[in-house]
Short mmCIF file of C-alpha atoms and ligand atoms in Angstrom, two decimals:
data_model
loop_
_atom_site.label_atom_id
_atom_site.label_comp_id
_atom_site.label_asym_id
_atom_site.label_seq_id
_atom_site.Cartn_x
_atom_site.Cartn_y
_atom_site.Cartn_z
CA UNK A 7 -12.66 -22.02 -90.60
CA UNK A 8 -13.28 -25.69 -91.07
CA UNK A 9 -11.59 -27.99 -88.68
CA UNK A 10 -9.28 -30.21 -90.95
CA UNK A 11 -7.37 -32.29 -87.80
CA UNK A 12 -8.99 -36.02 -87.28
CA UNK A 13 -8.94 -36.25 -91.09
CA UNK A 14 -7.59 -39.17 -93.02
CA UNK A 15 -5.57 -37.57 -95.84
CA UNK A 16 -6.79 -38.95 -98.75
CA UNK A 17 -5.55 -41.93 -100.64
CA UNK A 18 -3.83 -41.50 -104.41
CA UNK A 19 -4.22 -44.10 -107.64
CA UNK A 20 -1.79 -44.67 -110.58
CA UNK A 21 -3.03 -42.65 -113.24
CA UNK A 22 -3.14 -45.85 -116.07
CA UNK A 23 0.40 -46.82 -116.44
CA UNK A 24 1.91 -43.26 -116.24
CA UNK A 25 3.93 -42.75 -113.09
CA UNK A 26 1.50 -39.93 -111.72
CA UNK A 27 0.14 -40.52 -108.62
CA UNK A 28 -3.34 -38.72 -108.03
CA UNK A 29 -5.45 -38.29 -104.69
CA UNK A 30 -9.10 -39.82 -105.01
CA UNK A 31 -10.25 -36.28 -104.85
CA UNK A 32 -8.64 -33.04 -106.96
CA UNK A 33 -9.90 -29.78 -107.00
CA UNK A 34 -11.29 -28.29 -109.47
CA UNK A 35 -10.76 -24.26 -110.03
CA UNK A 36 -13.23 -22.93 -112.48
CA UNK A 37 -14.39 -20.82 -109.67
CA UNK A 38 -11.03 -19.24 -108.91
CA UNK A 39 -11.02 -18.04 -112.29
CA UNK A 40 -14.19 -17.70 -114.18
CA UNK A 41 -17.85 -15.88 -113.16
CA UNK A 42 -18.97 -15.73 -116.21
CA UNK A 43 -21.13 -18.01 -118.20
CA UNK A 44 -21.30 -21.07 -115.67
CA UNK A 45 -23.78 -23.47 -114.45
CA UNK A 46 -23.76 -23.00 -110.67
CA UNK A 47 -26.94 -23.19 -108.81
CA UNK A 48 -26.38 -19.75 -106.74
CA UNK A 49 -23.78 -16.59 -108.05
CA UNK A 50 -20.40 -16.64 -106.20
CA UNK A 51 -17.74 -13.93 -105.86
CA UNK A 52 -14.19 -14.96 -107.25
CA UNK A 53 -12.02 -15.45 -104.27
CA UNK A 54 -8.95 -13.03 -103.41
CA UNK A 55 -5.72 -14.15 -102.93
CA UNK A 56 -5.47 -15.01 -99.07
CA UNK A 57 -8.87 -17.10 -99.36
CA UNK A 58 -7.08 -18.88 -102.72
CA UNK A 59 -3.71 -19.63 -100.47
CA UNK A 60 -5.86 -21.18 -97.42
CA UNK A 61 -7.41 -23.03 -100.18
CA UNK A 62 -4.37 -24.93 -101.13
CA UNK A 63 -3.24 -24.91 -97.63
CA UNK A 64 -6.55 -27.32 -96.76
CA UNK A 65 -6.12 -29.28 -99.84
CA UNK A 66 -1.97 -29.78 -99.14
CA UNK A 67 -3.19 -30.81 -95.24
CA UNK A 68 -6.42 -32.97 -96.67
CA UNK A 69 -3.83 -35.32 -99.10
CA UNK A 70 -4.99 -33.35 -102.46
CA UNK A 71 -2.20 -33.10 -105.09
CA UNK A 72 -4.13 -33.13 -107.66
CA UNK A 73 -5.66 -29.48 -109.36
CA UNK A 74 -7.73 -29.24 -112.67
CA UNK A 75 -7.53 -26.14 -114.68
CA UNK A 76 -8.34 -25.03 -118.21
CA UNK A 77 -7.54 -21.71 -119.88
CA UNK A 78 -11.05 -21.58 -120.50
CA UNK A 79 -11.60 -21.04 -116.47
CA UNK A 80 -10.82 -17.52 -117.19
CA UNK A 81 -7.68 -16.48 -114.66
CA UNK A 82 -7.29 -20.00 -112.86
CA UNK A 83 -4.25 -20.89 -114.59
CA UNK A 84 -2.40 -17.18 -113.89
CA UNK A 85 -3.46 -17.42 -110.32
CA UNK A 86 -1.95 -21.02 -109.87
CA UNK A 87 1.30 -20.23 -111.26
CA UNK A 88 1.43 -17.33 -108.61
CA UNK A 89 -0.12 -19.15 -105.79
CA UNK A 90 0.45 -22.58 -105.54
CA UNK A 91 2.97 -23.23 -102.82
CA UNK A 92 5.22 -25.73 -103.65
CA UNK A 93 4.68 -25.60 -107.63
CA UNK A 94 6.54 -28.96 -107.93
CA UNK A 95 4.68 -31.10 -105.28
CA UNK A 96 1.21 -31.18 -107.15
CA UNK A 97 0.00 -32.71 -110.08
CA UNK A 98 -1.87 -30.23 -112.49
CA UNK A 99 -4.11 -31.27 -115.34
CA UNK A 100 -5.22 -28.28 -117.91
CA UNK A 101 -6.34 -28.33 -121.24
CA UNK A 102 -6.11 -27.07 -124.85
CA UNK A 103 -8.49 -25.99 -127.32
CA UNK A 104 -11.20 -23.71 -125.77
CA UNK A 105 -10.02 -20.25 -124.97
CA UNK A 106 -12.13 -17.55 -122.60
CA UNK A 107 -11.41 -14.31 -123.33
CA UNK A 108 -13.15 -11.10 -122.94
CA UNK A 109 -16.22 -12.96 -121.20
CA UNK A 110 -15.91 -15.40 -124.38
CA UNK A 111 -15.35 -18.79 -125.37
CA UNK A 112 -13.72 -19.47 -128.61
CA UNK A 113 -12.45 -23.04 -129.98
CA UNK A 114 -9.62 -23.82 -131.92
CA UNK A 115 -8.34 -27.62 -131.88
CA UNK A 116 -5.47 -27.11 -135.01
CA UNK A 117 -1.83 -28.41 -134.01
CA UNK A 118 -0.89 -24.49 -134.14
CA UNK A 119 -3.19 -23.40 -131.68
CA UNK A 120 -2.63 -26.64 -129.57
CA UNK A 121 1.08 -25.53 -129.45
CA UNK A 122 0.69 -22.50 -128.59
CA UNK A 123 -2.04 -23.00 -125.93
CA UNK A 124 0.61 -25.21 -124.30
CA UNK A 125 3.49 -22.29 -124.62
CA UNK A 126 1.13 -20.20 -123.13
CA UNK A 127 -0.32 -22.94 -120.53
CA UNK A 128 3.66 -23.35 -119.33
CA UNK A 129 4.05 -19.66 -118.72
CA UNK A 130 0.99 -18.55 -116.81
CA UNK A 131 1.70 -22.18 -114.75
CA UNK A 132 5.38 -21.19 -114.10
CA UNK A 133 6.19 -24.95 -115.24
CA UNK A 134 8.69 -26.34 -117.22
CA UNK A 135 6.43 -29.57 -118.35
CA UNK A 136 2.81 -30.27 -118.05
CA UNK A 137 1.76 -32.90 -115.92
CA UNK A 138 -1.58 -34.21 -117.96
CA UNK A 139 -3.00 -31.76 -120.93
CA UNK A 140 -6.83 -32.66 -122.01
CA UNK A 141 -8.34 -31.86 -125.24
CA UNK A 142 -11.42 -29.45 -123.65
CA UNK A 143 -14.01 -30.98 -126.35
CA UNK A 144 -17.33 -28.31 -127.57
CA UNK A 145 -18.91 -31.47 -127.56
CA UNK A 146 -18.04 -32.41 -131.20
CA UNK A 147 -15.84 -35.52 -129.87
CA UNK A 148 -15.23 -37.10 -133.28
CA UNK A 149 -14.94 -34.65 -135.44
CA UNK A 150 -12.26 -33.30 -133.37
CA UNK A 151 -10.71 -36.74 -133.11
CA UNK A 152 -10.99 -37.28 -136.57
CA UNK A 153 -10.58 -33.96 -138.32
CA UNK A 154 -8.09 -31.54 -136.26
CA UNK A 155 -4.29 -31.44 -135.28
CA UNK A 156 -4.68 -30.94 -131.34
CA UNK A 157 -4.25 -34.98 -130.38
CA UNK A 158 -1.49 -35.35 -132.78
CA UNK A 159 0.47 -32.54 -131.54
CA UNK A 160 0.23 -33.90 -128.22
CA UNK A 161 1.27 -36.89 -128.95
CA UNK A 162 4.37 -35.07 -130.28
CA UNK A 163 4.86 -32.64 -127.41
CA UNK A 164 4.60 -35.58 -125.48
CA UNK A 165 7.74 -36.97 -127.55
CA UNK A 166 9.40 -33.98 -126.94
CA UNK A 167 9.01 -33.78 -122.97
CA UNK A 168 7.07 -30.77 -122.68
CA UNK A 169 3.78 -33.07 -121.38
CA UNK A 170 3.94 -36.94 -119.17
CA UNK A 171 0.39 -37.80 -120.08
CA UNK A 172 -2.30 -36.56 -122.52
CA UNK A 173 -6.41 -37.12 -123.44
CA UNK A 174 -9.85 -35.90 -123.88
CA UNK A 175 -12.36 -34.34 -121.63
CA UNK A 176 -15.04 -35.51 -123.96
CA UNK A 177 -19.10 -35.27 -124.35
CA UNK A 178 -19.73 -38.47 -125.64
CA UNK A 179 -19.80 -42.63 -125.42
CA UNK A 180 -18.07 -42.71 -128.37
CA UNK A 181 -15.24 -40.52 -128.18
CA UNK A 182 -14.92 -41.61 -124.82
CA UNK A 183 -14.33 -44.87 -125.87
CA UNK A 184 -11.71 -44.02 -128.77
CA UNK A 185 -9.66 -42.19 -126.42
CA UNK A 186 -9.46 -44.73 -123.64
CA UNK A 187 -7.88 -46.61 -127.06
CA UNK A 188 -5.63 -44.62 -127.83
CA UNK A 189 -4.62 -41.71 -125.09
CA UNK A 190 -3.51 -42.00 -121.14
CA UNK A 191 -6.52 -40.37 -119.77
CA UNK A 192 -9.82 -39.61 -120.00
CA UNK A 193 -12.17 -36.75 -118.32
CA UNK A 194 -15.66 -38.89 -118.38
CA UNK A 195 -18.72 -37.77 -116.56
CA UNK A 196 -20.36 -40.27 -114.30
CA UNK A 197 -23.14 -39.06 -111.85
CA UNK A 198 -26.49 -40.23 -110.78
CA UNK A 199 -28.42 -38.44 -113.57
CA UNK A 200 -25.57 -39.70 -116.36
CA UNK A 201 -24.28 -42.50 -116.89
CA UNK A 202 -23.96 -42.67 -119.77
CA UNK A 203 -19.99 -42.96 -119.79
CA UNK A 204 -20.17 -46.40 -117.71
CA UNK A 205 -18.68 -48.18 -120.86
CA UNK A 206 -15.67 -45.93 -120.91
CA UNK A 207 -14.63 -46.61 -117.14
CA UNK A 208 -15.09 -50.36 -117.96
CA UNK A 209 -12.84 -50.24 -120.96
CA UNK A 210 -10.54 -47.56 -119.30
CA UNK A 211 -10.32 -50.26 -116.66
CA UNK A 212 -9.68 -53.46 -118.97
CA UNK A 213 -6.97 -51.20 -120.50
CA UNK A 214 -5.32 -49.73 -117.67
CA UNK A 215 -5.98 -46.07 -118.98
CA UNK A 216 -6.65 -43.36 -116.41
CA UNK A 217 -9.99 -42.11 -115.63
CA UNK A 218 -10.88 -38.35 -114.07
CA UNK A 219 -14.67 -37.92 -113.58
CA UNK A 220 -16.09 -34.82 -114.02
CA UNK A 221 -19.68 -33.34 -112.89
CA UNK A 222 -20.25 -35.70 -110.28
CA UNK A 223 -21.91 -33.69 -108.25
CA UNK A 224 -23.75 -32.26 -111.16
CA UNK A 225 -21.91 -29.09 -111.03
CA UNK A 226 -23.72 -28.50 -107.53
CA UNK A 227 -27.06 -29.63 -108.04
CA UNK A 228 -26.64 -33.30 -106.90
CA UNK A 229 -29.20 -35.58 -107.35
CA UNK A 230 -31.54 -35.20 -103.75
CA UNK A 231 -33.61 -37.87 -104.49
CA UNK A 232 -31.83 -40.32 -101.64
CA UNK A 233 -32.08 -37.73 -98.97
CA UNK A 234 -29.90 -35.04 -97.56
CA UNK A 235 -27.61 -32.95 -99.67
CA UNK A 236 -27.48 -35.24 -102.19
CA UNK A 237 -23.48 -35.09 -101.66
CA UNK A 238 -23.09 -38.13 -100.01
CA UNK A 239 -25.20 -40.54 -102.49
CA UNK A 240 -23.48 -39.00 -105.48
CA UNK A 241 -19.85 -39.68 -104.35
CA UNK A 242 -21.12 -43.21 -103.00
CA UNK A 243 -21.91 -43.68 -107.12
CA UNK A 244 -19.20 -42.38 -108.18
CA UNK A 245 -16.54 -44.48 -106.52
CA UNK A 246 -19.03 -47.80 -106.41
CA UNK A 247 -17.67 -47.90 -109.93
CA UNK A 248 -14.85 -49.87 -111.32
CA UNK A 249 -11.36 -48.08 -113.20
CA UNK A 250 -11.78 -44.57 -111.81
CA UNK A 251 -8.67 -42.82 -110.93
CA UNK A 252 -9.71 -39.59 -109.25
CA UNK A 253 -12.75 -37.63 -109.39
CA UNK A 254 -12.78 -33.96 -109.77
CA UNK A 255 -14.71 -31.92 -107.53
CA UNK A 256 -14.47 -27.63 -107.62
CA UNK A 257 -15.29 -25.83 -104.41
CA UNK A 258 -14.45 -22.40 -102.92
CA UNK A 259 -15.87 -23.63 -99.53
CA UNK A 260 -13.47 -25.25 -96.91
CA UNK A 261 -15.98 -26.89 -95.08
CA UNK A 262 -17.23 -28.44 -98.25
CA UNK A 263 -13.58 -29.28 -99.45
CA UNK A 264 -13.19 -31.00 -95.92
CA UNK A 265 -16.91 -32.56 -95.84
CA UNK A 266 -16.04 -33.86 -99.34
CA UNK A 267 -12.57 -35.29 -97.84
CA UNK A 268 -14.16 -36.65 -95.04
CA UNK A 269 -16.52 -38.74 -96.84
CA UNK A 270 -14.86 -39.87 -100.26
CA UNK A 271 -12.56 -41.80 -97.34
CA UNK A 272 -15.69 -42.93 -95.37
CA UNK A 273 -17.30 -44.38 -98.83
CA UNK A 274 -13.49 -45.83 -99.70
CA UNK A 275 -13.40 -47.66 -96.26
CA UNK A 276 -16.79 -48.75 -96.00
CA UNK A 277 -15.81 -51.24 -98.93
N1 LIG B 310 -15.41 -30.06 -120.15
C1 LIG B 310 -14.67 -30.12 -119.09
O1 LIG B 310 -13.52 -30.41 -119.18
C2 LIG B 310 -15.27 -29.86 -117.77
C3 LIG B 310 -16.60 -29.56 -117.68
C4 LIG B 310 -17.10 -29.36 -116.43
C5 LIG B 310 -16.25 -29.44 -115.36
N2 LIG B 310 -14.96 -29.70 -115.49
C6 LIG B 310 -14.02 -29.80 -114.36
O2 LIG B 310 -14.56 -30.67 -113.47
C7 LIG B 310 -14.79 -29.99 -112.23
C8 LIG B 310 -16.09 -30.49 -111.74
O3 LIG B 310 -17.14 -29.87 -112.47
P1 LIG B 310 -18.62 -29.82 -112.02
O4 LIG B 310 -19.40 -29.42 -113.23
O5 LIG B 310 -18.97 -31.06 -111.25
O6 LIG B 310 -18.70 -28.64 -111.05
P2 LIG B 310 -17.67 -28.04 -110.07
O7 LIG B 310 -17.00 -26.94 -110.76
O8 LIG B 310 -16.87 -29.10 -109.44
O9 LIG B 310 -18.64 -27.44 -108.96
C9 LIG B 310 -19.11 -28.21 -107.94
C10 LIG B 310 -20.17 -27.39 -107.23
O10 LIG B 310 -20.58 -28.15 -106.12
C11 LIG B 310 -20.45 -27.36 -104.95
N3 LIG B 310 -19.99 -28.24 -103.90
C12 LIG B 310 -18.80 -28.87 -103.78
N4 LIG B 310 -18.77 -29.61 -102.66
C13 LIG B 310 -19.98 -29.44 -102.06
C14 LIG B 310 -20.56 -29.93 -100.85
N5 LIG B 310 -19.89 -30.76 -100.02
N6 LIG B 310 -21.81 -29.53 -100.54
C15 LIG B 310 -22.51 -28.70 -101.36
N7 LIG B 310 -22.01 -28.19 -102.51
C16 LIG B 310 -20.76 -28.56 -102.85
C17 LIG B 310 -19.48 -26.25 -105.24
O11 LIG B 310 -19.86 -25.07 -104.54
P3 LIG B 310 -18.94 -24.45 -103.36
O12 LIG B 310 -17.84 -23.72 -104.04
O13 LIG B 310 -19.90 -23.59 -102.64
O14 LIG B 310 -18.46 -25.62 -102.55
C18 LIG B 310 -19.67 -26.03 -106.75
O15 LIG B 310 -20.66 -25.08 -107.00
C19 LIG B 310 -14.73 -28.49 -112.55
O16 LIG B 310 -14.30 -27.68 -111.47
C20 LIG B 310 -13.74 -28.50 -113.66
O17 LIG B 310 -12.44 -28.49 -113.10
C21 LIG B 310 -14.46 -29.92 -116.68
#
């Protein structure tokens, strides 16, 4: 078991101008959920139950409120609706639009499916709102933006109560760009290899939009080109970088979760 006394718990940011708070660090759960069809550098075995509630124990005793699911991470949102301690104290972010079922993804970004992703979303999450709802793009940003319901009906369901905050985890400069414009939040990806997305952080920034990054440890293959493990460099570039809110990072591993802790508030402090 890792040893989790002597650390800092971890800072939180304002999410834009919404009033969600979010630790520097959130946890990403495609591996509590999904085995299938994923980009990891070495196979993994789902976690049970008791290894899924330490999990959240670490993460509760680390500072992290912050989770990031998708019902496209298989069972991840079903298992935090029935795990999460405290269902209230955290800050969730899921998305709409991609679906995996049956070992396979389908996409659908129409307002009816957006609705009903949500319906569904509120259920398996035992919640009565949604903290922060992405659009989960297939990598066609604009044609989504420009061509189907699911922003829209956000925007609505946002009217209505049932979400606080709403964006894009998008695939390109572009749409990047159009949703820091227009939405709360966007999921960019910043990492050594890709950066690609710099221009949305800077206008996410100028705007005072919120900012999650995504693959910044290149889905576990960081960049090991500065020595080590490549860990520490990559979160180094990461927050060296202006306008990011919180960065999500997915482990299964609590001495990675608390390694990760341990120096996202070394490279924070070191400023
Ligand atoms: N389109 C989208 O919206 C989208 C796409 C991709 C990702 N995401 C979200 O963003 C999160 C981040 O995605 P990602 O692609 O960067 O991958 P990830 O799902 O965060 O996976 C990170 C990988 O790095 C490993 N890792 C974590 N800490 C480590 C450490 N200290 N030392 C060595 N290995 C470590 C983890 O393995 P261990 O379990 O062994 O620690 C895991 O295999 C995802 O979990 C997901 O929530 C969203």
């Amino acid at each position: 078991m890792a040893q989790l006394n002597n650390i800092q718990p971890l800072p939180q940011r304002q999410l834009g101008s919404t009033d969600l708070h979010l630790s520097v660090l959130g946890l990403g759960t495609v591996k509590l959920g999904r085995d299938k069809q994923v980009k990891y550098p070495s196979g993994f075995k789902i976690p049970e139950d008791k290894e899924v509630k330490n999990l959240f124990s670490a993460c509760q005793d680390l500072g992290i409120n912050f989770i990031d699911t998708a019902p496209a991470y298989g069972v991840s949102e079903e298992r935090l609706g029935r795990l999460l301690p405290n269902k209230n104290d955290w800050l969730i972010m899921t998305k709409v639009g991609e679906a995996f079922e049956n070992g396979q993804s389908s996409f659908d970004f129409s307002s009816t499916a957006t609705r009903s992703s949500i319906e569904r979303s509120l259920k398996r999450l035992k919640r009565d709102y949604l903290d922060m709802v992405l659009v989960h793009s297939d990598g066609n940003d604009m044609s989504i933006i420009n061509n189907e319901g699911a922003l829209s009906e956000l925007a609505e369901l946002k009217q209505q109560g049932l979400i606080r905050s709403f964006g894009m985890s998008t695939k390109t400069t572009e749409g990047g760009l159009w949703v820091v414009e227009n939405c709360d939040v966007v999921m960019a990806t910043c990492n050594l290899s890709d950066n690609s997305d710099l221009p949305v952080l800077a206008r996410a920034k100028e705007l005072n939009k919120g900012v999650v990054v995504k693959k910044g440890l290149q889905s576990g293959h960081a960049d090991k080109s500065a020595g080590g493990s490549g860990v520490e460099a990559a979160f180094k570039h990461v927050f060296s970088q202006q306008g990011i809110t919180s960065m999500i990072v997915g482990t299964i591993n609590l001495q990675h979760l608390s390694d990760n802790v341990r120096i996202v508030n070394d490279v924070l402090t070191a400023d």
